[in-house]
Short mmCIF file of C-alpha atoms in Angstrom, two decimals:
data_model
loop_
_atom_site.label_atom_id
_atom_site.label_comp_id
_atom_site.label_asym_id
_atom_site.label_seq_id
_atom_site.Cartn_x
_atom_site.Cartn_y
_atom_site.Cartn_z
CA UNK A 1 -0.02 0.00 0.01
CA UNK A 2 1.11 3.59 -0.64
CA UNK A 3 1.98 6.01 2.25
CA UNK A 4 0.27 8.79 0.30
CA UNK A 5 -3.14 10.11 1.20
CA UNK A 6 -6.06 9.28 -1.07
CA UNK A 7 -5.99 12.88 -2.39
CA UNK A 8 -2.28 12.64 -3.17
CA UNK A 9 -2.80 9.28 -4.91
CA UNK A 10 -5.61 10.63 -6.93
CA UNK A 11 -3.61 13.70 -8.05
CA UNK A 12 -0.72 11.53 -9.21
CA UNK A 13 -2.99 8.94 -10.93
CA UNK A 14 -4.84 11.68 -12.92
CA UNK A 15 -1.82 14.03 -13.57
CA UNK A 16 -1.39 15.37 -17.07
CA UNK A 17 -4.31 13.36 -18.45
CA UNK A 18 -6.71 14.78 -20.99
CA UNK A 19 -9.84 13.14 -19.56
CA UNK A 20 -11.14 10.84 -16.73
CA UNK A 21 -14.40 8.92 -17.04
CA UNK A 22 -16.09 7.83 -13.89
CA UNK A 23 -13.57 9.37 -11.36
CA UNK A 24 -15.86 8.39 -8.48
CA UNK A 25 -14.91 4.75 -8.99
CA UNK A 26 -11.30 5.56 -8.48
CA UNK A 27 -11.98 7.72 -5.40
CA UNK A 28 -14.18 5.07 -3.80
CA UNK A 29 -11.46 2.46 -3.96
CA UNK A 30 -8.80 4.84 -2.69
CA UNK A 31 -10.92 6.27 0.18
CA UNK A 32 -13.21 3.34 1.24
CA UNK A 33 -11.69 0.01 0.13
CA UNK A 34 -8.69 -1.47 1.97
CA UNK A 35 -6.84 -2.52 -1.14
CA UNK A 36 -4.77 -1.05 -3.96
CA UNK A 37 -6.41 0.37 -7.12
CA UNK A 38 -6.06 -1.98 -10.09
CA UNK A 39 -5.35 -0.48 -13.53
CA UNK A 40 -4.51 -2.02 -16.86
CA UNK A 41 -2.96 -0.62 -19.93
CA UNK A 42 -3.12 -2.59 -23.12
CA UNK A 43 -0.97 -2.51 -26.29
CA UNK A 44 -1.31 -4.47 -29.48
CA UNK A 45 2.08 -5.56 -30.80
CA UNK A 46 1.81 -4.35 -34.38
CA UNK A 47 4.43 -1.80 -35.50
CA UNK A 48 7.72 -1.33 -33.59
CA UNK A 49 7.35 0.88 -30.55
CA UNK A 50 8.64 4.38 -30.85
CA UNK A 51 9.39 7.37 -28.69
CA UNK A 52 5.65 8.11 -28.41
CA UNK A 53 5.56 5.05 -25.98
CA UNK A 54 7.27 7.19 -23.39
CA UNK A 55 3.91 8.95 -22.85
CA UNK A 56 2.01 5.92 -21.44
CA UNK A 57 5.26 4.78 -19.70
CA UNK A 58 5.28 8.08 -17.76
CA UNK A 59 1.70 7.37 -16.71
CA UNK A 60 2.54 3.84 -15.63
CA UNK A 61 5.31 5.31 -13.55
CA UNK A 62 2.92 7.69 -11.88
CA UNK A 63 0.47 4.80 -11.19
CA UNK A 64 3.27 2.55 -9.63
CA UNK A 65 4.44 5.48 -7.54
CA UNK A 66 0.91 6.00 -6.25
CA UNK A 67 0.77 2.33 -5.08
CA UNK A 68 -1.48 1.10 -7.90
CA UNK A 69 -1.38 -2.55 -9.10
CA UNK A 70 -0.61 -2.22 -12.78
CA UNK A 71 -1.18 -4.84 -15.42
CA UNK A 72 0.25 -4.49 -18.91
CA UNK A 73 -1.83 -6.45 -21.48
CA UNK A 74 0.17 -7.51 -24.49
CA UNK A 75 -2.85 -7.97 -26.78
CA UNK A 76 -1.45 -10.43 -29.26
CA UNK A 77 -4.93 -11.50 -30.68
CA UNK A 78 -5.89 -7.81 -31.08
CA UNK A 79 -2.77 -7.36 -33.15
CA UNK A 80 -3.71 -10.39 -35.22
CA UNK A 81 -7.26 -9.00 -35.74
CA UNK A 82 -6.07 -5.49 -36.85
CA UNK A 83 -6.43 -6.08 -40.54
CA UNK A 84 -3.97 -9.00 -40.40
CA UNK A 85 -0.89 -6.90 -40.16
CA UNK A 86 1.21 -9.98 -39.37
CA UNK A 87 0.72 -13.73 -39.08
CA UNK A 88 0.12 -15.09 -35.59
CA UNK A 89 3.54 -16.77 -35.40
CA UNK A 90 5.24 -13.35 -36.00
CA UNK A 91 2.93 -11.65 -33.53
CA UNK A 92 4.20 -13.96 -30.73
CA UNK A 93 7.68 -12.63 -31.21
CA UNK A 94 6.43 -9.07 -31.36
CA UNK A 95 4.62 -9.61 -28.02
CA UNK A 96 7.96 -10.70 -26.47
CA UNK A 97 9.67 -7.62 -28.01
CA UNK A 98 7.00 -5.30 -26.58
CA UNK A 99 7.50 -6.82 -23.11
CA UNK A 100 11.16 -6.21 -23.32
CA UNK A 101 10.68 -2.62 -24.49
CA UNK A 102 8.21 -1.71 -21.78
CA UNK A 103 10.44 -3.10 -19.00
CA UNK A 104 13.46 -1.42 -20.52
CA UNK A 105 11.80 1.96 -20.85
CA UNK A 106 10.56 1.92 -17.19
CA UNK A 107 13.96 0.70 -15.91
CA UNK A 108 15.71 3.48 -17.87
CA UNK A 109 13.69 6.20 -16.11
CA UNK A 110 14.33 4.59 -12.67
CA UNK A 111 10.84 3.09 -12.24
CA UNK A 112 10.82 -0.21 -10.23
CA UNK A 113 9.06 -2.92 -12.27
CA UNK A 114 8.82 -5.62 -9.55
CA UNK A 115 5.10 -4.96 -9.06
CA UNK A 116 4.34 -4.66 -12.77
CA UNK A 117 2.26 -7.58 -14.12
CA UNK A 118 2.37 -8.74 -17.76
CA UNK A 119 -0.49 -10.71 -19.33
CA UNK A 120 -0.62 -12.13 -22.88
CA UNK A 121 -4.16 -11.64 -24.33
CA UNK A 122 -4.34 -15.16 -25.76
CA UNK A 123 -3.78 -16.68 -22.30
CA UNK A 124 -7.41 -16.04 -21.45
CA UNK A 125 -9.12 -14.74 -24.63
CA UNK A 126 -9.38 -18.30 -26.04
CA UNK A 127 -11.31 -19.73 -23.11
CA UNK A 128 -14.86 -20.94 -23.47
CA UNK A 129 -16.06 -18.40 -20.85
CA UNK A 130 -14.52 -15.41 -22.77
CA UNK A 131 -15.85 -16.73 -26.10
CA UNK A 132 -19.40 -17.00 -24.73
CA UNK A 133 -19.18 -13.45 -23.36
CA UNK A 134 -18.03 -12.28 -26.79
CA UNK A 135 -21.00 -13.89 -28.33
CA UNK A 136 -23.34 -12.23 -25.78
CA UNK A 137 -21.82 -8.82 -26.39
CA UNK A 138 -22.06 -9.29 -30.17
CA UNK A 139 -25.78 -9.89 -29.67
CA UNK A 140 -26.08 -6.45 -28.12
CA UNK A 141 -23.70 -4.22 -30.16
CA UNK A 142 -24.69 -3.23 -33.71
CA UNK A 143 -22.36 -3.35 -36.60
CA UNK A 144 -22.36 0.49 -36.78
CA UNK A 145 -21.63 0.88 -33.05
CA UNK A 146 -18.67 -1.51 -33.27
CA UNK A 147 -17.35 0.20 -36.36
CA UNK A 148 -17.64 3.60 -34.81
CA UNK A 149 -16.06 2.45 -31.55
CA UNK A 150 -12.92 1.24 -33.40
CA UNK A 151 -12.72 4.03 -35.91
CA UNK A 152 -9.76 5.74 -34.25
CA UNK A 153 -7.93 2.65 -33.26
CA UNK A 154 -8.46 -0.05 -35.88
CA UNK A 155 -7.06 0.77 -39.31
CA UNK A 156 -9.99 1.81 -41.60
CA UNK A 157 -10.14 0.44 -45.09
CA UNK A 158 -12.80 0.55 -47.90
CA UNK A 159 -13.95 -3.01 -47.41
CA UNK A 160 -13.27 -3.76 -43.71
CA UNK A 161 -12.91 -7.27 -42.41
CA UNK A 162 -15.12 -8.60 -39.71
CA UNK A 163 -12.03 -8.79 -37.43
CA UNK A 164 -12.11 -4.99 -37.04
CA UNK A 165 -15.55 -5.17 -35.45
CA UNK A 166 -14.52 -7.91 -33.05
CA UNK A 167 -11.43 -5.88 -31.84
CA UNK A 168 -13.37 -3.27 -29.77
CA UNK A 169 -15.74 -5.91 -28.26
CA UNK A 170 -12.72 -7.85 -26.91
CA UNK A 171 -11.32 -4.67 -25.41
CA UNK A 172 -14.58 -4.15 -23.48
CA UNK A 173 -14.32 -7.65 -22.06
CA UNK A 174 -10.73 -7.34 -21.10
CA UNK A 175 -11.62 -5.06 -18.20
CA UNK A 176 -13.63 -7.87 -16.56
CA UNK A 177 -11.17 -10.66 -17.24
CA UNK A 178 -8.20 -8.80 -16.01
CA UNK A 179 -10.21 -7.92 -12.82
CA UNK A 180 -9.31 -4.25 -12.76
CA UNK A 181 -11.04 -1.08 -11.66
CA UNK A 182 -9.66 1.19 -14.33
CA UNK A 183 -8.36 1.03 -17.92
CA UNK A 184 -5.74 3.43 -19.14
CA UNK A 185 -5.36 4.40 -22.86
CA UNK A 186 -4.97 7.32 -25.21
CA UNK A 187 -7.83 9.62 -25.95
CA UNK A 188 -8.07 8.02 -29.33
CA UNK A 189 -9.69 5.08 -27.53
CA UNK A 190 -12.53 7.10 -25.99
CA UNK A 191 -15.19 5.59 -28.19
CA UNK A 192 -14.22 2.05 -27.07
CA UNK A 193 -14.27 3.23 -23.41
CA UNK A 194 -17.78 4.59 -23.94
CA UNK A 195 -18.90 1.35 -25.61
CA UNK A 196 -17.61 -0.49 -22.53
CA UNK A 197 -19.55 1.86 -20.15
CA UNK A 198 -22.74 1.36 -22.07
CA UNK A 199 -22.68 -2.45 -22.31
CA UNK A 200 -20.54 -4.10 -19.72
CA UNK A 201 -23.23 -4.03 -17.03
CA UNK A 202 -25.67 -5.88 -19.32
CA UNK A 203 -23.45 -8.87 -19.01
CA UNK A 204 -23.57 -8.74 -15.26
CA UNK A 205 -20.20 -6.99 -14.78
CA UNK A 206 -19.39 -3.75 -13.02
CA UNK A 207 -18.67 -0.45 -14.76
CA UNK A 208 -14.98 0.66 -14.88
CA UNK A 209 -13.29 4.04 -14.78
CA UNK A 210 -11.13 5.16 -17.77
CA UNK A 211 -7.96 7.30 -17.91
CA UNK A 212 -7.03 8.99 -21.14
CA UNK A 213 -3.63 10.24 -22.11
CA UNK A 214 -3.15 13.12 -24.47
CA UNK A 215 -2.12 12.32 -28.08
CA UNK A 216 1.45 13.73 -28.60
CA UNK A 217 2.05 15.13 -32.09
CA UNK A 218 4.61 13.32 -34.23
CA UNK A 219 8.17 14.53 -33.79
CA UNK A 220 8.70 14.98 -37.48
CA UNK A 221 5.49 16.28 -39.06
CA UNK A 222 3.03 17.02 -36.31
CA UNK A 223 -0.22 14.91 -36.23
CA UNK A 224 -0.38 11.62 -34.42
CA UNK A 225 2.89 9.72 -33.92
CA UNK A 226 2.44 6.44 -35.75
CA UNK A 227 4.31 3.14 -35.64
CA UNK A 228 3.42 2.62 -39.29
CA UNK A 229 4.79 5.95 -40.50
CA UNK A 230 8.62 5.96 -40.26
CA UNK A 231 8.66 9.65 -41.04
CA UNK A 232 6.61 10.54 -37.90
CA UNK A 233 8.56 8.57 -35.33
CA UNK A 234 11.94 7.75 -33.80
CA UNK A 235 12.50 4.09 -33.09
CA UNK A 236 13.52 3.09 -29.61
CA UNK A 237 16.72 1.48 -30.98
CA UNK A 238 17.58 4.37 -33.24
CA UNK A 239 21.28 5.28 -33.28
CA UNK A 240 22.35 8.80 -32.14
CA UNK A 241 23.35 10.11 -35.63
CA UNK A 242 20.00 8.99 -37.07
CA UNK A 243 18.13 10.65 -34.18
CA UNK A 244 19.91 13.96 -34.87
CA UNK A 245 19.26 13.62 -38.59
CA UNK A 246 15.62 12.98 -38.08
CA UNK A 247 15.08 15.75 -35.56
CA UNK A 248 16.97 18.15 -37.89
CA UNK A 249 14.31 17.37 -40.58
CA UNK A 250 11.40 18.02 -38.19
CA UNK A 251 8.89 20.78 -38.89
CA UNK A 252 9.67 23.60 -36.48
CA UNK A 253 8.73 27.05 -37.72
CA UNK A 254 10.28 30.02 -35.79
CA UNK A 255 7.85 31.23 -33.10
CA UNK A 256 5.17 28.58 -33.92
CA UNK A 257 4.19 26.75 -30.73
CA UNK A 258 1.08 25.21 -32.19
CA UNK A 259 1.22 21.54 -33.23
CA UNK A 260 4.96 21.59 -32.52
CA UNK A 261 6.00 18.01 -31.98
CA UNK A 262 9.32 18.98 -30.36
CA UNK A 263 7.75 21.28 -27.70
CA UNK A 264 5.03 18.67 -27.12
CA UNK A 265 7.68 16.02 -26.49
CA UNK A 266 9.43 18.21 -23.99
CA UNK A 267 6.19 18.93 -22.17
CA UNK A 268 4.72 15.44 -22.14
CA UNK A 269 7.86 13.22 -21.98
CA UNK A 270 11.11 14.98 -21.07
CA UNK A 271 9.63 17.25 -18.39
CA UNK A 272 7.75 14.46 -16.56
CA UNK A 273 10.62 12.11 -16.72
CA UNK A 274 12.92 14.74 -15.13
CA UNK A 275 10.27 15.23 -12.50
CA UNK A 276 10.12 11.55 -11.69
CA UNK A 277 13.88 11.37 -11.33
CA UNK A 278 14.33 14.60 -9.32
CA UNK A 279 11.13 15.13 -7.39
CA UNK A 280 7.71 16.77 -7.91
CA UNK A 281 7.74 20.23 -9.35
CA UNK A 282 11.27 19.91 -10.79
CA UNK A 283 11.88 20.75 -14.40
CA UNK A 284 15.02 21.27 -16.47
CA UNK A 285 15.72 21.40 -20.17
CA UNK A 286 19.38 21.89 -21.21
CA UNK A 287 20.72 22.98 -24.58
CA UNK A 288 24.43 22.59 -25.11
CA UNK A 289 24.90 25.54 -27.41
CA UNK A 290 28.33 26.63 -28.79
CA UNK A 291 29.70 29.91 -27.28
CA UNK A 292 29.67 31.69 -30.66
CA UNK A 293 25.80 31.23 -30.63
CA UNK A 294 25.30 32.33 -27.03
CA UNK A 295 26.69 29.38 -25.09
CA UNK A 296 24.78 26.65 -23.12
CA UNK A 297 21.38 27.52 -21.91
CA UNK A 298 19.02 25.92 -19.21
CA UNK A 299 15.30 26.40 -18.86
CA UNK A 300 13.88 25.72 -15.41
CA UNK A 301 10.14 25.73 -16.32
CA UNK A 302 8.31 24.55 -19.44
CA UNK A 303 6.59 27.95 -19.65
CA UNK A 304 10.01 29.66 -19.81
CA UNK A 305 11.06 27.35 -22.61
CA UNK A 306 7.76 27.84 -24.59
CA UNK A 307 7.79 31.63 -24.20
CA UNK A 308 11.40 31.88 -25.39
CA UNK A 309 10.54 29.91 -28.51
CA UNK A 310 7.37 31.84 -29.09
CA UNK A 311 9.18 35.16 -28.84
CA UNK A 312 11.91 33.84 -31.12
CA UNK A 313 14.53 34.16 -28.36
CA UNK A 314 15.20 30.44 -28.94
CA UNK A 315 15.84 29.30 -32.53
CA UNK A 316 14.44 26.09 -34.05
CA UNK A 317 18.09 24.99 -34.59
CA UNK A 318 18.85 25.20 -30.81
CA UNK A 319 15.48 23.53 -29.85
CA UNK A 320 16.20 20.69 -32.18
CA UNK A 321 19.68 20.25 -30.83
CA UNK A 322 18.42 20.06 -27.19
CA UNK A 323 15.62 17.63 -28.03
CA UNK A 324 17.95 15.28 -30.03
CA UNK A 325 20.49 15.21 -27.20
CA UNK A 326 17.83 14.53 -24.63
CA UNK A 327 16.27 11.69 -26.71
CA UNK A 328 19.66 10.07 -27.14
CA UNK A 329 20.15 10.21 -23.42
CA UNK A 330 16.79 8.40 -22.99
CA UNK A 331 17.56 5.72 -25.63
CA UNK A 332 21.09 4.92 -24.51
CA UNK A 333 20.11 2.45 -21.68
CA UNK A 334 17.50 0.77 -23.92
CA UNK A 335 20.04 0.21 -26.69
CA UNK A 336 22.58 -1.01 -24.11
CA UNK A 337 19.98 -3.54 -22.71
CA UNK A 338 19.14 -4.70 -26.24
CA UNK A 339 22.76 -5.12 -27.16
CA UNK A 340 23.39 -7.31 -24.06
CA UNK A 341 20.25 -9.50 -24.33
CA UNK A 342 20.16 -12.17 -27.03
CA UNK A 343 16.54 -12.91 -26.31
CA UNK A 344 15.66 -9.31 -26.77
CA UNK A 345 17.52 -9.29 -30.06
CA UNK A 346 15.80 -12.51 -31.29
CA UNK A 347 12.31 -11.13 -30.51
CA UNK A 348 13.12 -8.02 -32.58
CA UNK A 349 14.63 -9.88 -35.48
CA UNK A 350 11.90 -12.49 -35.82
CA UNK A 351 9.11 -10.10 -34.93
CA UNK A 352 10.19 -7.64 -37.55
CA UNK A 353 11.99 -9.49 -40.25
CA UNK A 354 13.21 -7.39 -43.23
CA UNK A 355 10.93 -7.47 -46.23
CA UNK A 356 11.89 -10.16 -48.81
CA UNK A 357 13.60 -8.52 -51.81
CA UNK A 358 11.68 -8.50 -54.94
CA UNK A 359 13.01 -10.92 -57.61
CA UNK A 360 14.92 -9.16 -60.32
CA UNK A 361 13.41 -9.14 -63.78
CA UNK A 362 15.68 -10.37 -66.55
CA UNK A 363 16.07 -7.57 -69.03
CA UNK A 364 15.14 -8.89 -72.46
CA UNK A 365 17.71 -7.74 -75.01
CA UNK A 366 16.19 -6.80 -78.25
CA UNK A 367 17.75 -8.12 -81.45
CA UNK A 368 18.01 -4.97 -83.61
CA UNK A 369 19.97 -6.66 -86.40
CA UNK A 370 23.18 -5.19 -87.82
CA UNK A 371 21.78 -2.23 -89.79
CA UNK A 372 20.82 0.13 -86.98
CA UNK A 373 22.72 3.44 -86.72
CA UNK A 374 26.13 3.05 -84.87
CA UNK A 375 26.36 -0.70 -85.47
CA UNK A 376 29.83 -1.92 -86.36
CA UNK A 377 30.55 -3.21 -89.81
CA UNK A 378 30.10 -7.00 -90.12
CA UNK A 379 33.27 -8.79 -91.20
CA UNK A 380 33.14 -11.95 -93.19
CA UNK A 381 36.06 -14.34 -92.90
CA UNK A 382 36.57 -17.58 -94.92
CA UNK A 383 38.03 -20.69 -93.46
CA UNK A 384 40.63 -22.95 -95.00
CA UNK A 385 37.76 -25.22 -96.15
CA UNK A 386 36.80 -23.11 -99.21
CA UNK A 387 33.78 -25.30 -99.85
CA UNK A 388 32.03 -23.90 -96.78
CA UNK A 389 31.91 -20.17 -95.88
CA UNK A 390 31.58 -19.42 -92.13
CA UNK A 391 30.18 -15.93 -91.42
CA UNK A 392 31.30 -14.48 -88.14
CA UNK A 393 29.32 -11.46 -86.96
CA UNK A 394 31.49 -9.41 -84.62
CA UNK A 395 29.16 -6.85 -83.06
CA UNK A 396 30.01 -4.36 -80.34
CA UNK A 397 27.75 -5.89 -77.60
CA UNK A 398 28.09 -2.84 -75.44
CA UNK A 399 25.95 -0.81 -77.82
CA UNK A 400 23.12 -3.33 -78.08
#
């Protein structure tokens, strides 16, 4: 149990979130029930995790610090259902890779992971009881409601598969089968959370609370940071030179603080991580600037940093330099762990094998004869056997 008061726990649990649904459920457990709050965060192992994953990791750190029992659901069947992005055999390796990544990120920001519980979705989602509940839920939820619920999470295509409609129904049931009080997710999952609130009690199960993180703009182009768009993200195993190169290509107009992925990353990732390491209320962002451009500079509040950029006292070049250096510091222990762990490496290699090269097409050489412009003159030589003439055509093959 935490030594914090219920109010202190609630403040930390809900810190920096965009929205909380049914907060009274959380407060009731903290104030009236003699047990820890139980929360789960789920992730489908599809594309490779990127720097955007630091956002939910910071929130998991807050939850653990507040004495919450945290379950991480590695939703392997959800990944399989998401428009068949990978065969199930590959998904199993991706699930292992995601577990390594989550543990490595939390360890890198000094968060103890002993109380963190990992559950593989297929470990309970294939049971008869779960299947029957899925049938019951499918008998309540219309096709349109299921499609709308998954619109911001499941990849939308012109002719969607039935799997995309099953996906949100399973996420509703996961709350009950993981025996939690709260589900954590991004605000892009709000429609699934509402679907759960509207239908879970009809199956005889209790309603849950929902915590929603803000969506952090992509570092490169603004908009949502996506695992499927290499131009919007920085991989967690990215080498320092590549990080700097990508950050230098990021959109960052002078004085523009709207939809600025670099500032958003400082606010939602770098700032909270510094606070976790150094104590509540602490913030620091350091830029190692050459003396000829003003020398190193440190900002002690995010507002100070944002105002300096807005007023063009801080240039995009300097902001990019500071963010790139900070990201490389974050990634260094993750890369070190990966380099030292053969199982981690195998999960990455087999979970994300390089695409097979396309077979080369044999270029068909056209026979243009010997009379085309530029062709060399054909020489005719006779052999010693004068009864038979052997014609040898010696053409310059490099011009064919």
